[in-house]
CSV table of C-alpha atoms and ligand atoms in Angstrom, one decimal:
chain,number,residue,atom,x,y,z
A,19,MET,CA,236.0,-41.6,-83.1
A,20,ASP,CA,239.8,-42.2,-83.1
A,21,LEU,CA,242.4,-39.5,-82.7
A,22,THR,CA,243.4,-39.2,-86.3
A,23,THR,CA,239.8,-38.8,-87.5
A,24,PHE,CA,239.1,-36.3,-84.7
A,25,MET,CA,242.1,-34.1,-85.6
A,26,GLN,CA,241.2,-34.1,-89.3
A,27,ASP,CA,238.4,-31.8,-88.3
A,28,SER,CA,239.9,-28.3,-88.4
A,29,GLU,CA,237.7,-26.9,-85.7
A,30,HIS,CA,238.7,-29.7,-83.4
A,31,LYS,CA,242.4,-29.2,-84.2
A,32,GLN,CA,242.2,-25.5,-83.4
A,33,LYS,CA,240.6,-26.3,-80.0
A,34,VAL,CA,243.3,-28.8,-79.1
A,35,GLU,CA,246.0,-26.4,-80.2
A,36,ARG,CA,244.4,-23.7,-78.0
A,37,ILE,CA,244.6,-26.0,-75.0
A,38,PHE,CA,248.2,-26.8,-75.6
A,39,SER,CA,249.0,-23.1,-75.9
A,40,LYS,CA,247.8,-22.7,-72.2
A,41,GLY,CA,250.9,-24.6,-71.1
A,42,VAL,CA,249.7,-28.3,-71.2
A,43,ARG,CA,252.7,-30.6,-71.5
A,44,MET,CA,251.0,-33.9,-71.3
A,45,ILE,CA,247.6,-35.5,-71.8
A,46,TYR,CA,247.3,-39.1,-70.4
A,47,GLN,CA,246.0,-41.7,-72.8
A,48,ASP,CA,242.8,-42.3,-70.9
A,49,ALA,CA,242.2,-38.6,-70.6
A,50,LEU,CA,242.8,-38.3,-74.3
A,51,LYS,CA,240.2,-40.9,-75.0
A,52,SER,CA,237.7,-39.1,-72.9
A,53,LEU,CA,238.4,-35.8,-74.6
A,54,VAL,CA,238.0,-37.3,-78.1
A,55,SER,CA,234.7,-38.8,-77.2
A,56,ASP,CA,233.4,-35.8,-75.5
A,57,ILE,CA,233.6,-32.5,-77.3
A,58,GLU,CA,232.0,-30.6,-74.4
A,59,LEU,CA,235.1,-31.4,-72.4
A,60,ILE,CA,237.3,-29.8,-75.1
A,61,ASP,CA,235.2,-26.8,-75.2
A,62,LEU,CA,235.4,-26.5,-71.4
A,63,LEU,CA,239.2,-26.7,-71.4
A,64,ALA,CA,239.5,-24.4,-74.3
A,65,THR,CA,237.5,-21.7,-72.4
A,66,MET,CA,239.4,-22.0,-69.1
A,67,GLU,CA,241.9,-19.3,-68.3
A,68,THR,CA,244.5,-21.6,-66.9
A,69,VAL,CA,244.7,-25.4,-67.1
A,70,PRO,CA,247.0,-27.9,-65.4
A,71,GLU,CA,250.3,-29.0,-67.1
A,72,GLU,CA,249.2,-32.6,-67.0
A,73,ILE,CA,245.7,-33.5,-67.9
A,74,THR,CA,244.4,-36.6,-66.2
A,75,THR,CA,241.1,-38.6,-66.3
A,76,GLU,CA,240.5,-37.5,-62.6
A,77,PHE,CA,240.9,-33.9,-63.6
A,78,LEU,CA,238.4,-34.2,-66.4
A,79,GLN,CA,235.9,-36.1,-64.3
A,80,CYS,CA,236.1,-33.4,-61.8
A,81,LEU,CA,235.8,-30.7,-64.5
A,82,LYS,CA,232.6,-32.3,-65.8
A,83,LYS,CA,231.1,-32.4,-62.3
A,84,GLN,CA,231.5,-28.6,-62.1
A,85,PRO,CA,232.0,-28.6,-58.3
A,86,GLU,CA,229.8,-26.3,-56.4
A,87,ILE,CA,231.1,-24.1,-53.6
A,88,ILE,CA,230.3,-25.9,-50.4
A,89,GLU,CA,228.0,-23.7,-48.3
A,90,ALA,CA,226.4,-26.3,-46.0
A,91,ALA,CA,227.7,-29.5,-44.6
A,92,PRO,CA,227.2,-32.2,-47.1
A,93,LYS,CA,228.9,-35.6,-47.0
A,94,LEU,CA,231.8,-35.6,-49.4
A,95,PRO,CA,233.0,-38.5,-51.5
A,96,GLY,CA,236.3,-40.3,-50.8
A,97,GLY,CA,235.9,-40.7,-47.0
A,98,MET,CA,236.1,-36.9,-46.4
A,99,SER,CA,233.5,-34.8,-44.8
A,100,PRO,CA,233.3,-31.5,-42.9
A,101,LEU,CA,232.4,-33.0,-39.5
A,102,LYS,CA,231.3,-29.6,-38.3
A,103,GLU,CA,230.7,-26.7,-40.5
A,104,TYR,CA,229.2,-23.3,-39.7
A,105,ASN,CA,226.3,-22.0,-41.9
A,106,GLU,CA,224.0,-20.1,-39.6
A,107,TRP,CA,223.7,-16.4,-39.9
A,108,GLU,CA,220.7,-14.8,-38.3
A,109,PRO,CA,220.2,-11.2,-37.2
A,110,VAL,CA,221.5,-10.3,-33.7
A,111,THR,CA,218.9,-9.5,-31.1
A,112,PRO,CA,219.3,-9.1,-27.3
A,113,LYS,CA,217.9,-12.6,-27.1
A,114,SER,CA,220.7,-14.1,-29.2
A,115,PHE,CA,223.3,-12.9,-26.7
A,116,LEU,CA,221.5,-14.7,-24.0
A,117,SER,CA,221.1,-18.0,-25.9
A,118,PHE,CA,224.7,-17.7,-27.2
A,119,PHE,CA,226.1,-17.5,-23.6
A,120,LEU,CA,223.7,-20.1,-22.4
A,121,SER,CA,224.8,-22.5,-25.1
A,122,ARG,CA,228.5,-21.8,-24.2
A,123,TYR,CA,227.7,-22.4,-20.5
A,124,LYS,CA,225.8,-25.6,-21.1
A,125,THR,CA,228.3,-27.2,-23.6
A,126,VAL,CA,231.4,-26.4,-21.6
A,127,SER,CA,229.8,-27.3,-18.2
A,128,GLN,CA,228.8,-30.7,-19.5
A,129,ILE,CA,232.5,-31.3,-20.3
A,130,LEU,CA,233.5,-30.1,-16.8
A,131,TRP,CA,230.9,-32.3,-15.2
A,132,ARG,CA,232.7,-35.4,-16.5
A,133,ARG,CA,235.9,-34.4,-14.6
A,134,PRO,CA,236.2,-36.5,-11.4
A,135,GLN,CA,236.8,-33.4,-9.2
A,136,LEU,CA,233.5,-31.8,-10.4
A,137,LYS,CA,231.2,-34.8,-10.3
A,138,ASN,CA,229.4,-33.5,-7.2
A,139,ALA,CA,229.4,-29.9,-8.2
A,140,VAL,CA,226.6,-27.8,-6.7
A,141,SER,CA,224.9,-24.7,-8.0
A,142,ILE,CA,226.1,-21.3,-6.8
A,143,ALA,CA,222.7,-20.7,-5.0
A,144,GLN,CA,223.3,-23.9,-3.0
A,145,THR,CA,226.7,-22.8,-1.7
A,146,SER,CA,225.1,-20.2,0.6
A,147,ARG,CA,223.2,-23.0,2.3
A,148,ILE,CA,226.2,-25.3,2.8
A,149,ARG,CA,228.7,-22.8,4.1
A,150,GLY,CA,231.4,-24.1,6.3
A,151,ARG,CA,234.5,-26.2,6.2
A,152,GLU,CA,233.2,-28.7,3.7
A,153,GLU,CA,234.9,-28.6,0.3
A,154,LEU,CA,232.5,-27.9,-2.5
A,155,ALA,CA,232.7,-27.7,-6.2
A,156,ILE,CA,231.0,-25.3,-8.5
A,157,ILE,CA,230.9,-24.7,-12.3
A,158,GLY,CA,230.5,-21.2,-13.6
A,159,MET,CA,231.2,-18.6,-16.3
A,160,VAL,CA,233.7,-15.9,-15.3
A,161,ARG,CA,232.0,-12.5,-15.6
A,162,ASP,CA,234.8,-10.3,-14.1
A,163,ILE,CA,238.3,-10.6,-12.8
A,164,HIS,CA,240.2,-8.2,-10.3
A,165,ASP,CA,243.7,-8.5,-9.0
A,166,THR,CA,244.2,-7.3,-5.4
A,167,HIS,CA,247.4,-5.7,-4.1
A,168,ASN,CA,248.0,-8.7,-1.8
A,169,ASN,CA,248.5,-11.2,-4.7
A,170,LYS,CA,245.0,-12.5,-4.8
A,171,ARG,CA,242.6,-12.6,-7.7
A,172,ILE,CA,238.8,-12.0,-7.2
A,173,LEU,CA,236.6,-13.4,-9.8
A,174,THR,CA,232.9,-12.9,-10.3
A,175,VAL,CA,231.5,-16.3,-11.4
A,176,GLU,CA,227.9,-17.0,-12.4
A,177,ASP,CA,225.9,-20.1,-13.3
A,178,LEU,CA,222.1,-20.5,-14.0
A,179,SER,CA,221.2,-20.0,-10.3
A,180,GLY,CA,223.2,-16.9,-9.5
A,181,SER,CA,226.6,-15.5,-9.0
A,182,THR,CA,229.3,-15.3,-6.3
A,183,ARG,CA,232.7,-13.7,-5.8
A,184,VAL,CA,235.6,-16.2,-5.8
A,185,ILE,CA,238.9,-15.6,-4.1
A,186,VAL,CA,241.8,-17.3,-6.0
A,187,PRO,CA,245.3,-17.3,-4.4
A,188,SER,CA,247.8,-16.3,-7.1
A,189,THR,CA,249.7,-19.6,-6.5
A,190,LEU,CA,246.7,-21.6,-8.0
A,191,VAL,CA,247.0,-20.3,-11.5
A,192,GLU,CA,249.3,-18.2,-13.6
A,193,LYS,CA,248.5,-14.6,-14.0
A,194,GLY,CA,245.9,-14.1,-16.8
A,195,GLU,CA,245.4,-17.8,-17.2
A,196,ILE,CA,241.7,-17.4,-16.2
A,197,VAL,CA,240.0,-15.1,-18.7
A,198,THR,CA,236.6,-13.5,-18.8
A,199,ASP,CA,233.7,-15.4,-20.3
A,200,GLU,CA,235.3,-18.8,-20.0
A,201,VAL,CA,233.6,-21.6,-18.1
A,202,ILE,CA,235.6,-23.2,-15.3
A,203,GLY,CA,235.3,-25.5,-12.3
A,204,ILE,CA,236.3,-24.4,-8.9
A,205,ARG,CA,236.8,-26.5,-5.7
A,206,GLY,CA,236.8,-24.7,-2.4
A,207,GLN,CA,234.9,-23.5,0.7
A,208,ALA,CA,231.8,-21.3,0.7
A,209,GLY,CA,231.6,-18.3,3.0
A,210,ARG,CA,228.9,-15.6,3.1
A,211,ASP,CA,228.6,-14.3,-0.4
A,212,ILE,CA,232.1,-15.4,-1.2
A,213,PHE,CA,233.8,-18.7,-2.3
A,214,PHE,CA,237.5,-19.5,-1.3
A,215,ALA,CA,239.1,-21.5,-4.1
A,216,ASN,CA,241.4,-24.3,-3.4
A,217,SER,CA,241.8,-25.5,-7.0
A,218,VAL,CA,240.7,-24.3,-10.4
A,219,ILE,CA,239.8,-26.9,-13.0
A,220,PHE,CA,239.8,-26.1,-16.7
A,221,PRO,CA,237.7,-28.1,-19.1
A,222,GLU,CA,240.8,-29.6,-20.7
A,223,ILE,CA,241.0,-32.1,-23.5
A,224,PRO,CA,241.5,-35.8,-23.0
A,225,GLN,CA,244.7,-37.6,-24.1
A,226,VAL,CA,244.3,-38.1,-27.9
A,227,GLN,CA,245.6,-41.2,-29.6
A,228,TRP,CA,246.7,-41.0,-33.3
A,229,PRO,CA,244.9,-43.7,-35.2
A,230,SER,CA,247.9,-45.3,-37.1
A,231,ALA,CA,247.2,-46.4,-40.7
A,232,GLU,CA,248.6,-46.1,-44.1
A,233,ARG,CA,247.8,-42.6,-45.3
A,234,PRO,CA,249.3,-40.0,-47.7
A,235,ARG,CA,251.1,-36.8,-46.6
A,236,ALA,CA,249.5,-33.3,-46.3
A,237,LEU,CA,250.8,-29.8,-46.6
A,238,PHE,CA,249.6,-27.1,-44.2
A,239,VAL,CA,249.9,-23.4,-45.3
A,240,SER,CA,248.1,-20.2,-44.6
A,241,ASP,CA,248.1,-16.4,-45.1
A,242,LEU,CA,248.6,-16.0,-48.8
A,243,HIS,CA,247.6,-12.3,-48.7
A,244,VAL,CA,247.2,-12.2,-52.5
A,245,GLY,CA,246.8,-8.6,-53.6
A,246,SER,CA,249.4,-7.3,-51.1
A,247,LYS,CA,252.5,-5.7,-52.4
A,248,LYS,CA,254.3,-8.0,-49.9
A,249,PHE,CA,252.9,-11.3,-51.4
A,250,ILE,CA,256.0,-13.3,-52.2
A,251,GLU,CA,255.3,-14.9,-55.6
A,252,PRO,CA,258.5,-17.0,-55.7
A,253,VAL,CA,257.5,-18.8,-52.5
A,254,TRP,CA,254.2,-19.6,-54.1
A,255,ASP,CA,256.0,-20.9,-57.3
A,256,ASN,CA,258.2,-23.1,-55.1
A,257,VAL,CA,255.1,-24.5,-53.3
A,258,VAL,CA,253.5,-25.3,-56.7
A,259,SER,CA,256.6,-27.0,-58.1
A,260,TRP,CA,257.3,-28.9,-54.9
A,261,LEU,CA,253.8,-30.3,-54.8
A,262,LYS,CA,254.3,-31.4,-58.4
A,263,GLU,CA,257.4,-33.3,-57.5
A,264,HIS,CA,255.9,-34.8,-54.3
A,265,LYS,CA,252.8,-36.6,-55.5
A,266,ASP,CA,252.4,-38.5,-52.2
A,267,VAL,CA,251.3,-35.2,-50.7
A,268,LYS,CA,247.6,-35.5,-51.4
A,269,TYR,CA,246.0,-32.8,-49.3
A,270,LEU,CA,246.7,-29.0,-48.9
A,271,PHE,CA,245.1,-27.1,-46.0
A,272,VAL,CA,245.0,-23.4,-46.2
A,273,ALA,CA,244.1,-21.6,-42.9
A,274,GLY,CA,242.7,-18.3,-44.2
A,275,ASP,CA,243.8,-14.8,-45.2
A,276,LEU,CA,243.6,-16.0,-48.7
A,277,VAL,CA,243.7,-12.4,-50.0
A,278,ASP,CA,244.9,-9.1,-48.4
A,279,GLY,CA,241.4,-7.6,-48.6
A,280,VAL,CA,240.3,-4.0,-49.0
A,281,GLY,CA,239.8,-1.6,-46.1
A,282,VAL,CA,240.9,-4.1,-43.4
A,283,TYR,CA,243.0,-1.4,-41.7
A,284,GLN,CA,243.5,2.3,-42.2
A,285,ASN,CA,245.4,3.4,-45.4
A,286,GLN,CA,245.7,-0.3,-46.5
A,287,ASN,CA,245.4,0.8,-50.1
A,288,LYS,CA,249.1,2.0,-49.9
A,289,SER,CA,250.2,-1.5,-49.3
A,290,LEU,CA,248.0,-3.1,-52.0
A,291,GLU,CA,249.2,-4.3,-55.4
A,292,ILE,CA,245.6,-5.2,-56.4
A,293,GLU,CA,243.1,-2.7,-55.1
A,294,THR,CA,239.8,-4.4,-55.6
A,295,ILE,CA,238.3,-7.6,-54.0
A,296,GLU,CA,237.3,-8.8,-57.5
A,297,GLY,CA,240.9,-8.4,-58.8
A,298,GLN,CA,242.3,-10.1,-55.7
A,299,MET,CA,239.9,-13.1,-56.0
A,300,GLU,CA,240.8,-13.5,-59.7
A,301,SER,CA,244.4,-13.4,-58.8
A,302,LEU,CA,243.9,-16.0,-56.1
A,303,ALA,CA,242.0,-18.2,-58.6
A,304,LYS,CA,245.0,-17.9,-61.0
A,305,TYR,CA,247.4,-19.1,-58.4
A,306,LEU,CA,245.2,-21.9,-57.1
A,307,LYS,CA,244.8,-23.2,-60.7
A,308,GLN,CA,248.5,-23.7,-61.0
A,309,LEU,CA,248.3,-26.5,-58.3
A,310,ARG,CA,248.7,-30.1,-59.4
A,311,SER,CA,245.4,-31.8,-60.3
A,312,GLY,CA,244.4,-34.5,-58.0
A,313,LEU,CA,245.5,-32.4,-55.0
A,314,LYS,CA,242.6,-32.0,-52.6
A,315,ILE,CA,242.6,-28.4,-51.3
A,316,PHE,CA,240.7,-27.2,-48.2
A,317,VAL,CA,240.4,-23.5,-47.7
A,318,ILE,CA,238.8,-21.3,-45.0
A,319,SER,CA,238.6,-17.6,-44.5
A,320,GLY,CA,240.6,-15.3,-42.3
A,321,ASN,CA,240.1,-11.8,-41.0
A,322,HIS,CA,241.5,-10.3,-44.3
A,323,ASP,CA,239.2,-12.2,-46.5
A,324,PRO,CA,235.9,-10.7,-48.1
A,325,ASN,CA,233.6,-12.4,-45.6
A,326,ARG,CA,231.8,-11.1,-42.5
A,327,ASP,CA,234.4,-9.8,-40.1
A,328,SER,CA,233.1,-11.7,-37.0
A,329,GLU,CA,233.8,-15.4,-36.3
A,330,PRO,CA,232.6,-18.0,-37.0
A,331,GLN,CA,232.8,-17.0,-40.6
A,332,PRO,CA,230.7,-19.0,-43.1
A,333,ALA,CA,232.3,-20.4,-46.3
A,334,LEU,CA,233.1,-17.4,-48.6
A,335,PRO,CA,229.9,-16.2,-50.2
A,336,ALA,CA,229.3,-17.9,-53.6
A,337,GLU,CA,229.2,-14.5,-55.4
A,338,ILE,CA,232.6,-13.5,-54.1
A,339,ALA,CA,234.1,-16.9,-54.7
A,340,LYS,CA,232.9,-17.1,-58.2
A,341,PRO,CA,236.4,-17.1,-59.7
A,342,LEU,CA,237.2,-20.2,-57.7
A,343,LYS,CA,234.2,-22.1,-58.9
A,344,ASN,CA,235.9,-24.2,-61.6
A,345,ILE,CA,238.9,-25.2,-59.5
A,346,CYS,CA,239.0,-29.0,-59.2
A,347,ASP,CA,239.3,-30.6,-55.8
A,348,LEU,CA,238.9,-27.2,-54.0
A,349,GLU,CA,236.6,-27.2,-51.0
A,350,ILE,CA,235.7,-23.9,-49.4
A,351,HIS,CA,234.7,-24.2,-45.7
A,352,SER,CA,233.7,-22.1,-42.8
A,353,ASN,CA,236.3,-20.6,-40.3
A,354,PRO,CA,236.5,-22.7,-38.1
A,355,SER,CA,235.8,-26.1,-39.6
A,356,TRP,CA,236.3,-29.7,-38.5
A,357,ILE,CA,237.5,-31.7,-41.5
A,358,ASP,CA,237.8,-35.5,-41.6
A,359,VAL,CA,240.5,-36.8,-43.8
A,360,GLU,CA,240.9,-40.5,-43.9
A,361,GLY,CA,240.0,-40.8,-40.2
A,362,ILE,CA,242.0,-37.8,-39.1
A,363,THR,CA,240.1,-34.8,-37.7
A,364,VAL,CA,241.7,-31.5,-38.6
A,365,LEU,CA,240.4,-28.5,-36.9
A,366,MET,CA,241.0,-25.6,-39.2
A,367,TYR,CA,240.8,-22.2,-37.5
A,368,HIS,CA,242.3,-19.0,-38.8
A,369,GLY,CA,243.5,-18.0,-35.3
A,370,THR,CA,242.3,-14.4,-34.9
A,371,SER,CA,241.7,-14.9,-31.2
A,372,LEU,CA,245.3,-15.9,-30.7
A,373,ASP,CA,246.0,-12.1,-30.3
A,374,SER,CA,243.7,-11.7,-27.4
A,375,ILE,CA,244.7,-15.0,-25.7
A,376,ILE,CA,248.4,-14.2,-26.1
A,377,ASP,CA,247.8,-10.7,-24.7
A,378,ALA,CA,245.7,-11.9,-21.7
A,379,ILE,CA,247.9,-14.7,-20.4
A,380,GLU,CA,250.9,-13.0,-18.9
A,381,PRO,CA,253.4,-16.0,-18.9
A,382,ILE,CA,253.0,-16.4,-22.7
A,383,ARG,CA,252.7,-12.8,-23.7
A,384,ASN,CA,256.4,-12.4,-24.6
A,385,LYS,CA,256.8,-15.8,-26.0
A,386,ALA,CA,253.7,-16.8,-28.1
A,387,TYR,CA,254.4,-14.7,-31.2
A,388,HIS,CA,257.6,-16.7,-31.4
A,389,ASP,CA,255.9,-20.0,-30.4
A,390,PRO,CA,252.2,-19.8,-31.4
A,391,CYS,CA,251.6,-23.4,-30.1
A,392,LEU,CA,251.6,-21.8,-26.6
A,393,GLY,CA,248.4,-19.9,-27.5
A,394,GLN,CA,246.9,-22.9,-29.4
A,395,MET,CA,247.4,-25.0,-26.2
A,396,HIS,CA,245.3,-22.6,-24.0
A,397,LEU,CA,242.5,-22.7,-26.6
A,398,LEU,CA,242.4,-26.5,-26.3
A,399,LYS,CA,242.6,-26.3,-22.5
A,400,LYS,CA,239.7,-24.0,-22.4
A,401,ARG,CA,237.8,-26.0,-25.0
A,402,HIS,CA,237.0,-22.7,-26.8
A,403,LEU,CA,238.5,-21.1,-30.0
A,404,SER,CA,237.7,-17.6,-28.8
A,405,PRO,CA,237.1,-17.5,-25.1
A,406,ILE,CA,237.2,-13.7,-24.4
A,407,PHE,CA,234.1,-12.3,-25.8
A,408,GLY,CA,234.6,-8.8,-27.5
A,409,ARG,CA,238.4,-8.9,-27.8
A,410,ASN,CA,238.0,-10.2,-31.3
A,411,LYS,CA,234.8,-10.1,-33.1
A,412,VAL,CA,232.5,-13.1,-32.4
A,413,PHE,CA,229.0,-13.3,-33.7
A,414,PRO,CA,226.4,-14.2,-31.0
A,415,ASP,CA,224.5,-17.0,-32.6
A,416,LYS,CA,221.9,-19.1,-30.9
A,417,GLU,CA,224.7,-21.7,-30.4
A,418,ASP,CA,228.3,-20.9,-29.6
A,419,PHE,CA,230.0,-22.6,-32.5
A,420,MET,CA,233.5,-21.7,-31.2
A,421,VAL,CA,233.3,-24.3,-28.4
A,422,ILE,CA,235.7,-27.2,-29.1
A,423,ASN,CA,233.2,-30.0,-28.3
A,424,LYS,CA,234.9,-32.4,-30.8
A,425,VAL,CA,238.6,-32.8,-29.9
A,426,PRO,CA,240.6,-32.9,-33.1
A,427,HIS,CA,243.8,-34.9,-34.0
A,428,VAL,CA,245.3,-31.8,-35.5
A,429,LEU,CA,244.7,-28.1,-34.7
A,430,HIS,CA,245.8,-25.9,-37.7
A,431,THR,CA,246.0,-22.1,-37.4
A,432,GLY,CA,247.6,-19.2,-39.2
A,433,HIS,CA,247.1,-15.5,-38.6
A,434,VAL,CA,250.2,-14.8,-36.5
A,435,HIS,CA,252.4,-15.6,-39.6
A,436,LYS,CA,254.8,-17.7,-37.5
A,437,ILE,CA,255.6,-21.3,-38.0
A,438,GLY,CA,255.0,-23.6,-34.9
A,439,ILE,CA,254.9,-27.3,-34.5
A,440,GLY,CA,253.9,-28.8,-31.2
A,441,LYS,CA,251.9,-31.5,-29.4
A,442,TYR,CA,249.5,-31.1,-26.6
A,443,ARG,CA,248.0,-34.2,-25.0
A,444,GLY,CA,248.4,-36.0,-28.3
A,445,VAL,CA,246.8,-33.2,-30.4
A,446,ARG,CA,249.3,-32.0,-33.2
A,447,LEU,CA,249.5,-28.3,-33.0
A,448,LEU,CA,250.4,-26.7,-36.4
A,449,SER,CA,250.9,-23.0,-37.0
A,450,SER,CA,251.8,-22.3,-40.5
A,451,GLY,CA,253.9,-19.3,-41.8
A,452,THR,CA,252.9,-17.0,-44.5
A,453,PHE,CA,253.3,-16.0,-48.2
A,454,GLN,CA,253.5,-12.3,-47.1
A,455,ASP,CA,256.8,-10.7,-46.4
A,456,THR,CA,257.2,-9.0,-43.0
A,457,THR,CA,255.2,-5.8,-42.8
A,458,ASP,CA,256.3,-2.5,-41.1
A,459,PHE,CA,253.5,-3.0,-38.5
A,460,GLN,CA,254.8,-6.4,-37.5
A,461,GLU,CA,258.3,-5.1,-37.3
A,462,LYS,CA,257.1,-2.3,-35.1
A,463,LEU,CA,255.5,-4.8,-32.8
A,464,GLY,CA,258.7,-6.8,-32.6
A,465,HIS,CA,257.2,-9.9,-34.3
A,466,GLU,CA,259.3,-12.1,-36.4
A,467,PRO,CA,257.1,-13.8,-39.0
A,468,SER,CA,258.1,-16.9,-41.0
A,469,PRO,CA,257.5,-16.1,-44.7
A,470,GLY,CA,257.7,-19.3,-46.7
A,471,HIS,CA,257.8,-21.7,-43.8
A,472,PHE,CA,255.1,-24.3,-43.9
A,473,ILE,CA,254.5,-27.8,-42.5
A,474,VAL,CA,254.3,-31.2,-44.2
A,475,MET,CA,252.8,-34.0,-42.1
A,476,GLU,CA,252.7,-37.8,-42.4
A,477,LEU,CA,249.1,-38.5,-41.9
A,478,SER,CA,250.0,-42.1,-41.2
A,479,ASN,CA,251.6,-41.2,-37.8
A,480,GLY,CA,251.2,-37.5,-37.3
A,481,VAL,CA,254.9,-36.6,-37.6
A,482,ALA,CA,255.2,-33.0,-38.8
A,483,LYS,CA,258.2,-31.3,-40.3
A,484,PRO,CA,258.9,-27.6,-41.3
A,485,ILE,CA,259.9,-26.8,-44.8
A,486,ASP,CA,261.4,-23.4,-45.8
A,487,PHE,CA,260.0,-22.7,-49.3
A,488,SER,CA,261.8,-19.5,-49.6
A,489,ARG,CA,265.1,-21.4,-49.9
A,490,LEU,CA,264.0,-24.1,-52.4
A,491,GLN,CA,265.3,-23.6,-55.9
W,511,LIG,FE1,247.5,-13.0,-42.2
W,512,LIG,FE1,244.8,-13.0,-40.1
């Protein structure tokens, strides 16, 4: 059927008019052909609450496929796949704590075994048999840390064979650099029921090379906090318009706190513009639908989102994420997630544990809320996204999903609402700002968030630049 014949049918005409009344400015010729030959597509468009300004064939194809919310770890088309995605969720039993810590110990100790200084590491039980001047190496999990008045640190370290106290001179590591529950290597001499450390070896990451190739750009944002009275709509509008003007930006990464949530902290309702989760999710969907079609969007949850409050967080439950269901090119993943985009691995993590890491490590305590890359660096060094168990909520699964066993090219976090761009051993460190204006609580803590500040990256070479979307006209 040609367009003229199609429009002669009054019912068809009405539907097309309804689509244009939703703000459509242009329908590309190919897309128009598909619409005329497929009345189902017209019906779908006519029933959608918001539609893009420009209708393309890709958008229609995507609409027809009715993308499902990704809950497992399927292979995705177009060379993209979640390399590692969390989808376990079993009840906690005393046994799960044991297997959780065993899994952490085994995975991180395997990384440590590969370090030349630890190749000949012995078990803690063996150290009591080889006491003396010989330098030994052990690998263990830190159970306990005490600082003495004479500038020494006493750790209790355990492995599968037993435990020992370890005396660490304060000159070896910065104060707070070793944290409880992390797995480290130690070289030193064994005494009776004690080990004298000469050096401490963190799991560390190897030097990472950026695989150069022709690739598009990507925008990294986070912390929308839709539903909060402090959500800055003009910043969102600027991001939407900027992405429409910059079509070479093909990917958008959103690192959690999509909505402000309900009951996240005491008296939160006073700061809420939208007081229900359903309302906030509907509003989030409305904003996401404004984004240019053809833009691939990856989102994960944060501690404000309606997901379980302990990490790792699975992808948003399908029932809650229902309003997001028909958004083209949107992928909803777990927090954390390892995403492969055209050969670049992006580790997306909301960053809740940054609070505890920044607080524990004294030399960065007063700096890292201004430069979050300092906290990110320690997570990579410890090869763990949430090393201190119990400081932020972590779910004790059979396997510790928070271990960084795959080293990414990019580590992207949010949560602290402060922009940061850095590099550690070749890994690009990105901390995006927020769409939420500074809260009274943040002001009280002396934090200086970066509303409207996000990061655009050339995926060809890893060069990242900040953009202040609060100043764009
Ligand atoms: Fe946030
Ligand atoms: Fe957060």
